[in-house]
Amino acid sequence: MCGCRASIPSTEQRSVNQPAPASTKKSPLSAAGMPKGIPIAKQLASIKALGKGSDLEKAFATVALVYNNNADTEGKLSRAETKSLLQTQFWHFIQGQENKPKYQEIISDLDEEPENKIDFEDFMMTLVMLTLMSDLLQEIKNVKTTK
C-alpha cells in the first residue's frame, strides 16, 4: 500500500459486506482482558504510563487503541475494514477530499483485494497521508494559539 511492508493476503475469502467471524475480530486488547465495549477514554485511563502523558502521546495511544480494537487476532485489518474505519473514525479529515486524485488513489488501493490485510504501520502511513492532504489540516494550522 504505502511501501512500508507488503500487505499479506488473507487465507479466508469473504464478501466485503460480510462481517468477519467473531473469532477473527478479537483484538490483542480483548485477549488481555480489555473487551471492545470499553470506551477509548477508559482504555486510555487504564494505561498507567500515560497518566502524565502529553496530548501527543495520548493522541497516538488513541490511534493505536482504535486500530487494535478493530484488528483481528494477528493484529491486522483487511483493506475493506481499514477503509470503513477511516470513513467512520476519521471522516472530518477526509470530508471534501473525494475529488482529489491522491485521495482517490488511496481509496482505490484499499478497494483492490479488500480481503488483503494491512498492519499497523501501513494504517498509520495511510492516516498521515490523509491528514496531510486534508482541508481540515489547513483549518487547524489557522487556529490562534495566543490570545
XYZ file of N, CA, C and O in Angstrom:
588
model
N 0.827 -1.182 0.000
C 0.000 0.000 0.000
C 0.866 1.238 0.000
O 0.829 2.043 -0.900
N 1.670 1.429 1.050
C 2.484 2.643 1.086
C 3.962 2.309 0.948
O 4.784 3.189 0.988
N 4.298 1.034 0.828
C 5.682 0.669 0.682
C 6.371 0.339 1.990
O 7.525 -0.011 2.005
N 5.654 0.471 3.129
C 6.267 0.168 4.424
C 6.535 -1.315 4.552
O 7.610 -1.735 4.884
N 5.510 -2.072 4.325
C 5.591 -3.521 4.362
C 4.624 -4.051 3.326
O 3.632 -3.423 3.007
N 4.896 -5.232 2.859
C 3.967 -5.832 1.906
C 2.707 -6.243 2.641
O 2.766 -6.760 3.745
N 1.581 -6.002 2.023
C 0.319 -6.438 2.611
C 0.223 -7.936 2.444
O 0.634 -8.498 1.438
N -0.305 -8.581 3.446
C -0.385 -10.029 3.448
C -1.796 -10.455 3.089
O -2.748 -10.028 3.737
N -1.946 -11.287 2.044
C -3.296 -11.701 1.683
C -3.913 -12.582 2.754
O -3.231 -13.356 3.425
N -5.188 -12.454 2.910
C -5.931 -13.258 3.863
C -6.095 -14.652 3.298
O -6.231 -14.843 2.092
N -6.099 -15.652 4.143
C -6.345 -17.003 3.690
C -7.832 -17.277 3.601
O -8.244 -18.246 3.026
N -8.646 -16.402 4.164
C -10.087 -16.538 4.146
C -10.675 -15.688 3.052
O -10.263 -14.563 2.855
N -11.671 -16.217 2.353
C -12.381 -15.436 1.358
C -13.752 -15.104 1.922
O -14.485 -15.982 2.350
N -14.109 -13.830 1.962
C -15.438 -13.423 2.374
C -15.801 -12.129 1.685
O -14.937 -11.378 1.261
N -17.077 -11.888 1.599
C -17.593 -10.692 0.949
C -17.182 -9.450 1.719
O -17.051 -9.484 2.935
N -17.006 -8.333 1.013
C -16.656 -7.063 1.648
C -17.739 -6.651 2.640
O -17.456 -6.128 3.705
N -18.996 -6.910 2.306
C -20.110 -6.509 3.164
C -20.390 -7.501 4.283
O -21.184 -7.226 5.166
N -19.755 -8.653 4.227
C -19.976 -9.673 5.249
C -19.009 -9.444 6.403
O -17.811 -9.335 6.198
N -19.533 -9.353 7.637
C -18.629 -9.131 8.774
C -17.743 -10.343 9.017
O -18.091 -11.460 8.663
N -16.598 -10.079 9.610
C -15.680 -11.159 9.937
C -16.287 -12.021 11.028
O -17.028 -11.533 11.873
N -15.990 -13.313 11.000
C -16.475 -14.170 12.077
C -15.955 -13.668 13.422
O -14.885 -13.082 13.500
N -16.705 -13.903 14.466
C -16.349 -13.394 15.799
C -14.949 -13.820 16.216
O -14.234 -13.076 16.861
N -14.520 -15.007 15.823
C -13.210 -15.489 16.253
C -12.061 -14.671 15.677
O -10.998 -14.617 16.272
N -12.255 -14.033 14.516
C -11.170 -13.247 13.937
C -11.237 -11.791 14.329
O -10.350 -11.031 14.010
N -12.291 -11.373 15.020
C -12.461 -9.962 15.349
C -11.910 -9.591 16.730
O -11.952 -8.457 17.113
N -11.400 -10.545 17.481
C -10.868 -10.220 18.805
C -9.507 -9.574 18.663
O -8.644 -10.061 17.967
N -9.341 -8.482 19.336
C -8.079 -7.756 19.273
C -7.159 -8.217 20.396
O -7.589 -8.870 21.331
N -5.886 -7.848 20.329
C -4.969 -8.154 21.420
C -5.464 -7.562 22.740
O -5.251 -8.135 23.795
N -6.128 -6.420 22.690
C -6.660 -5.828 23.921
C -7.747 -6.700 24.507
O -7.846 -6.854 25.715
N -8.581 -7.300 23.638
C -9.637 -8.180 24.125
C -9.017 -9.391 24.813
O -9.468 -9.822 25.860
N -7.988 -9.929 24.202
C -7.327 -11.087 24.780
C -6.675 -10.742 26.118
O -6.529 -11.585 26.983
N -6.302 -9.494 26.296
C -5.654 -9.060 27.527
C -6.668 -8.668 28.596
O -6.320 -8.056 29.589
N -7.942 -8.985 28.370
C -8.953 -8.690 29.376
C -9.584 -7.323 29.230
O -10.244 -6.843 30.129
N -9.393 -6.658 28.103
C -9.970 -5.346 27.886
C -10.929 -5.469 26.703
O -10.532 -5.325 25.557
N -12.203 -5.808 26.961
C -13.144 -6.020 25.864
C -13.370 -4.767 25.035
O -13.165 -3.658 25.498
N -13.838 -4.992 23.784
C -14.061 -3.889 22.864
C -15.099 -2.901 23.366
O -15.074 -1.753 22.981
N -16.002 -3.327 24.219
C -17.073 -2.461 24.677
C -16.625 -1.330 25.584
O -17.379 -0.411 25.841
N -15.418 -1.366 26.060
C -14.919 -0.317 26.954
C -14.566 0.912 26.120
O -13.825 0.818 25.146
N -15.083 2.083 26.489
C -14.771 3.304 25.728
C -13.267 3.592 25.699
O -12.546 3.281 26.642
N -12.837 4.195 24.606
C -11.418 4.526 24.420
C -10.886 5.337 25.600
O -9.778 5.092 26.081
N -11.654 6.302 26.092
C -11.196 7.139 27.205
C -10.861 6.281 28.429
O -9.854 6.517 29.101
N -11.693 5.279 28.705
C -11.417 4.394 29.847
C -10.217 3.506 29.570
O -9.437 3.212 30.476
N -10.065 3.080 28.317
C -8.893 2.276 27.969
C -7.623 3.101 28.152
O -6.630 2.617 28.696
N -7.669 4.355 27.702
C -6.509 5.240 27.870
C -6.193 5.445 29.357
O -5.030 5.419 29.757
N -7.234 5.662 30.150
C -7.046 5.898 31.585
C -6.410 4.695 32.272
O -5.716 4.853 33.281
N -6.615 3.508 31.726
C -6.065 2.310 32.349
C -4.577 2.109 32.046
O -3.934 1.241 32.622
N -4.024 2.910 31.147
C -2.601 2.792 30.801
C -1.826 3.737 31.707
O -1.782 4.949 31.493
N -1.229 3.170 32.741
C -0.555 3.959 33.771
C 0.529 4.880 33.210
O 0.679 6.003 33.655
N 1.268 4.427 32.219
C 2.363 5.229 31.661
C 1.851 6.511 31.010
O 2.599 7.472 30.861
N 0.573 6.547 30.644
C 0.017 7.744 30.011
C -0.631 8.688 31.007
O -1.118 9.744 30.626
N -0.614 8.334 32.270
C -1.237 9.177 33.283
C -0.753 10.611 33.228
O -1.527 11.544 33.368
N 0.524 10.795 33.028
C 1.087 12.139 32.918
C 1.613 12.374 31.502
O 2.481 13.210 31.288
N 1.049 11.625 30.564
C 1.487 11.739 29.179
C 1.045 13.036 28.530
O 0.088 13.675 28.964
N 1.749 13.400 27.496
C 1.420 14.614 26.746
C 0.190 14.369 25.879
O -0.223 13.227 25.663
N -0.372 15.451 25.366
C -1.509 15.333 24.454
C -1.129 14.519 23.218
O -1.920 13.730 22.718
N 0.089 14.713 22.728
C 0.553 13.987 21.547
C 0.657 12.488 21.830
O 0.230 11.659 21.018
N 1.188 12.137 22.989
C 1.284 10.726 23.361
C -0.105 10.106 23.473
O -0.342 8.991 23.005
N -1.019 10.837 24.065
C -2.388 10.324 24.217
C -3.079 10.211 22.860
O -3.859 9.282 22.631
N -2.778 11.133 21.943
C -3.367 11.072 20.604
C -2.899 9.815 19.873
O -3.714 9.101 19.270
N -1.610 9.529 19.954
C -1.109 8.329 19.289
C -1.594 7.061 19.978
O -1.877 6.064 19.313
N -1.715 7.092 21.282
C -2.262 5.938 22.002
C -3.707 5.703 21.581
O -4.137 4.552 21.429
N -4.455 6.778 21.372
C -5.841 6.656 20.912
C -5.893 5.980 19.547
O -6.706 5.076 19.324
N -5.027 6.393 18.633
C -4.978 5.767 17.304
C -4.677 4.274 17.447
O -5.333 3.435 16.822
N -3.699 3.939 18.273
C -3.338 2.535 18.472
C -4.507 1.744 19.050
O -4.768 0.611 18.630
N -5.219 2.328 20.012
C -6.361 1.633 20.608
C -7.488 1.437 19.593
O -8.080 0.359 19.523
N -7.788 2.460 18.815
C -8.839 2.327 17.795
C -8.455 1.225 16.808
O -9.276 0.370 16.464
N -7.209 1.232 16.364
C -6.741 0.189 15.436
C -6.854 -1.189 16.092
O -7.447 -2.105 15.528
N -6.289 -1.333 17.285
C -6.278 -2.636 17.953
C -7.679 -3.145 18.276
O -7.927 -4.351 18.229
N -8.586 -2.242 18.596
C -9.955 -2.656 18.895
C -10.661 -3.220 17.666
O -11.661 -3.916 17.795
N -10.149 -2.909 16.487
C -10.765 -3.373 15.249
C -9.948 -4.435 14.526
O -10.429 -5.036 13.577
N -8.726 -4.660 14.971
C -7.837 -5.624 14.318
C -8.227 -7.056 14.663
O -8.898 -7.318 15.664
N -7.784 -7.981 13.822
C -8.033 -9.392 14.078
C -7.012 -9.924 15.086
O -6.219 -9.160 15.647
N -7.025 -11.224 15.312
C -6.130 -11.820 16.309
C -4.657 -11.699 15.929
O -3.792 -11.789 16.784
N -4.380 -11.470 14.640
C -3.000 -11.279 14.188
C -2.586 -9.810 14.269
O -1.473 -9.451 13.902
N -3.503 -8.947 14.714
C -3.204 -7.523 14.810
C -3.249 -6.817 13.467
O -2.560 -5.819 13.263
N -4.069 -7.309 12.538
C -4.166 -6.720 11.206
C -5.620 -6.411 10.865
O -6.539 -6.967 11.446
N -5.783 -5.504 9.910
C -7.104 -5.152 9.380
C -7.140 -5.470 7.892
O -6.139 -5.273 7.201
N -8.296 -5.923 7.412
C -8.424 -6.070 5.960
C -8.477 -4.670 5.362
O -8.751 -3.691 6.055
N -8.227 -4.579 4.082
C -8.295 -3.280 3.416
C -9.711 -2.722 3.482
O -9.897 -1.521 3.640
N -10.709 -3.602 3.375
C -12.107 -3.157 3.461
C -12.406 -2.613 4.854
O -13.056 -1.572 4.998
N -11.911 -3.300 5.898
C -12.111 -2.818 7.266
C -11.369 -1.499 7.488
O -11.866 -0.611 8.177
N -10.193 -1.380 6.896
C -9.414 -0.148 7.010
C -10.178 1.017 6.392
O -10.305 2.085 7.006
N -10.708 0.808 5.199
C -11.476 1.856 4.525
C -12.679 2.254 5.375
O -12.923 3.445 5.596
N -13.387 1.269 5.890
C -14.565 1.542 6.719
C -14.171 2.294 7.990
O -14.832 3.262 8.375
N -13.096 1.866 8.626
C -12.633 2.519 9.853
C -12.246 3.972 9.586
O -12.618 4.865 10.350
N -11.540 4.220 8.503
C -11.159 5.588 8.150
C -12.389 6.442 7.861
O -12.458 7.598 8.278
N -13.355 5.871 7.165
C -14.554 6.633 6.813
C -15.455 6.897 8.015
O -16.200 7.864 8.009
N -15.373 6.078 9.049
C -16.217 6.301 10.225
C -15.492 7.033 11.347
O -16.099 7.836 12.041
N -14.211 6.792 11.526
C -13.475 7.361 12.640
C -12.601 8.560 12.255
O -12.038 9.215 13.122
N -12.471 8.823 10.957
C -11.569 9.881 10.502
C -12.258 10.758 9.466
O -11.622 11.440 8.686
N -13.581 10.757 9.485
C -14.332 11.391 8.404
C -14.195 12.907 8.362
O -14.303 13.496 7.303
N -13.940 13.558 9.484
C -13.757 15.013 9.430
C -12.517 15.371 8.618
O -12.472 16.415 7.973
N -11.511 14.521 8.661
C -10.293 14.773 7.899
C -10.465 14.435 6.420
O -9.865 15.086 5.565
N -11.260 13.416 6.103
C -11.376 13.024 4.695
C -12.553 13.687 3.980
O -12.646 13.628 2.762
N -13.400 14.342 4.747
C -14.544 15.033 4.160
C -14.061 16.086 3.152
O -13.171 16.878 3.441
N -14.634 16.069 1.958
C -14.263 17.022 0.923
C -13.056 16.609 0.098
O -12.640 17.342 -0.806
N -12.481 15.463 0.387
C -11.285 15.013 -0.327
C -11.612 14.108 -1.518
O -10.735 13.752 -2.285
N -12.879 13.739 -1.666
C -13.296 12.725 -2.626
C -12.851 12.984 -4.061
O -12.643 12.044 -4.820
N -12.701 14.234 -4.455
C -12.327 14.554 -5.838
C -10.831 14.743 -6.040
O -10.390 14.954 -7.162
N -10.067 14.667 -4.974
C -8.617 14.833 -5.097
C -7.996 13.526 -5.592
O -8.287 12.452 -5.070
N -7.120 13.618 -6.593
C -6.509 12.406 -7.165
C -5.791 11.527 -6.132
O -5.901 10.302 -6.179
N -5.058 12.130 -5.208
C -4.316 11.331 -4.220
C -5.282 10.578 -3.309
O -5.055 9.413 -2.986
N -6.372 11.226 -2.896
C -7.379 10.556 -2.077
C -7.978 9.383 -2.863
O -8.108 8.287 -2.337
N -8.328 9.624 -4.119
C -8.907 8.574 -4.947
C -7.937 7.405 -5.096
O -8.348 6.244 -5.087
N -6.650 7.716 -5.210
C -5.630 6.673 -5.322
C -5.566 5.831 -4.045
O -5.493 4.602 -4.101
N -5.611 6.481 -2.897
C -5.550 5.766 -1.612
C -6.775 4.866 -1.450
O -6.657 3.683 -1.111
N -7.960 5.417 -1.714
C -9.193 4.644 -1.562
C -9.248 3.520 -2.589
O -9.641 2.396 -2.278
N -8.828 3.803 -3.803
C -8.813 2.775 -4.843
C -7.871 1.637 -4.454
O -8.159 0.467 -4.690
N -6.744 1.971 -3.825
C -5.813 0.953 -3.352
C -6.468 0.069 -2.286
O -6.288 -1.144 -2.275
N -7.264 0.682 -1.407
C -7.961 -0.090 -0.381
C -9.068 -0.953 -0.985
O -9.395 -2.017 -0.454
N -9.652 -0.495 -2.097
C -10.710 -1.257 -2.764
C -10.175 -2.478 -3.501
O -10.899 -3.446 -3.716
N -8.909 -2.435 -3.913
C -8.299 -3.576 -4.588
C -8.011 -4.668 -3.572
O -7.417 -4.407 -2.527
N -8.438 -5.854 -3.873
C -8.235 -7.005 -2.986
C -8.592 -6.644 -1.545
O -7.739 -6.669 -0.646
N -9.870 -6.303 -1.306
C -10.295 -5.805 0.003
C -10.078 -6.786 1.157
O -10.015 -6.368 2.304
N -9.908 -8.066 0.844
C -9.685 -9.032 1.915
C -8.228 -9.088 2.363
O -7.915 -9.608 3.428
N -7.320 -8.528 1.556
C -5.914 -8.477 1.963
C -5.789 -7.623 3.215
O -6.523 -6.671 3.412
N -4.829 -7.964 4.031
C -4.694 -7.290 5.320
C -3.529 -6.325 5.348
O -2.546 -6.492 4.631
N -3.683 -5.304 6.191
C -2.589 -4.358 6.401
C -2.246 -4.334 7.892
O -3.085 -4.633 8.738
N -1.024 -3.970 8.180
C -0.580 -3.907 9.566
C -0.696 -2.480 10.090
O -1.077 -1.560 9.368
N -0.363 -2.308 11.345
C -0.500 -1.009 12.000
C 0.355 0.060 11.320
O -0.078 1.194 11.163
N 1.560 -0.303 10.899
C 2.452 0.668 10.268
C 1.837 1.230 8.980
O 1.866 2.429 8.746
N 1.270 0.347 8.155
C 0.632 0.806 6.921
C -0.611 1.631 7.224
O -0.905 2.599 6.529
N -1.334 1.253 8.259
C -2.503 2.023 8.678
C -2.082 3.443 9.059
O -2.697 4.419 8.647
N -1.012 3.555 9.828
C -0.525 4.866 10.264
C -0.060 5.706 9.068
O -0.324 6.913 9.018
N 0.608 5.089 8.124
C 1.060 5.833 6.945
C -0.142 6.353 6.152
O -0.125 7.488 5.683
N -1.176 5.548 6.037
C -2.393 5.977 5.344
C -3.025 7.140 6.086
O -3.432 8.138 5.474
N -3.074 7.045 7.399
C -3.636 8.105 8.229
C -2.854 9.411 8.052
O -3.446 10.481 7.898
N -1.544 9.322 8.033
C -0.701 10.510 7.857
C -0.920 11.117 6.470
O -1.079 12.332 6.340
N -0.974 10.274 5.436
C -1.191 10.799 4.080
C -2.535 11.521 3.990
O -2.620 12.609 3.415
N -3.583 10.929 4.554
C -4.900 11.560 4.512
C -4.924 12.861 5.311
O -5.570 13.829 4.922
N -4.192 12.897 6.412
C -4.120 14.111 7.224
C -3.427 15.227 6.464
O -3.889 16.372 6.462
N -2.321 14.903 5.815
C -1.549 15.919 5.098
C -2.321 16.555 3.951
O -2.124 17.730 3.643
N -3.204 15.810 3.324
C -3.948 16.375 2.189
C -5.281 16.994 2.606
O -5.963 17.613 1.803
N -5.630 16.874 3.859
C -6.932 17.307 4.342
C -7.094 18.819 4.399
O -6.183 19.549 4.775
N -8.288 19.273 4.042
C -8.623 20.688 4.190
C -8.673 21.059 5.670
O -8.387 22.190 6.041
N -9.016 20.106 6.504
C -9.094 20.349 7.947
C -7.722 20.698 8.517
O -7.619 21.501 9.442
N -6.658 20.144 7.948
C -5.313 20.455 8.430
C -5.024 21.946 8.285
O -4.469 22.559 9.199
N -5.423 22.537 7.171
C -5.212 23.974 6.982
C -6.000 24.764 8.013
O -5.511 25.751 8.564
N -7.213 24.318 8.293
C -8.032 24.987 9.310
C -7.361 24.887 10.691
O -7.341 25.839 11.440
N -6.785 23.741 10.975
C -6.083 23.551 12.254
C -4.866 24.473 12.331
O -4.596 25.071 13.354
N -4.152 24.589 11.209
C -2.978 25.467 11.182
C -3.346 26.925 11.432
O -2.543 27.688 11.929
N -4.567 27.300 11.059
C -5.010 28.682 11.209
C -5.585 29.009 12.587
O -5.929 30.152 12.844
N -5.672 28.027 13.464
C -6.192 28.261 14.803
C -5.238 29.169 15.566
O -4.020 28.964 15.539
N -5.783 30.155 16.238
C -4.950 31.075 17.037
C -4.433 30.335 18.259
O -5.188 29.659 18.951
N -3.163 30.490 18.520
C -2.552 29.814 19.655
C -2.305 30.763 20.830
O -1.890 30.339 21.890
N -2.533 32.047 20.598
C -2.383 33.034 21.686
C -3.619 33.924 21.723
O -4.364 34.009 20.752
N -3.809 34.602 22.856
C -4.976 35.470 22.997
C -4.850 36.756 22.253
O -3.915 37.326 21.975
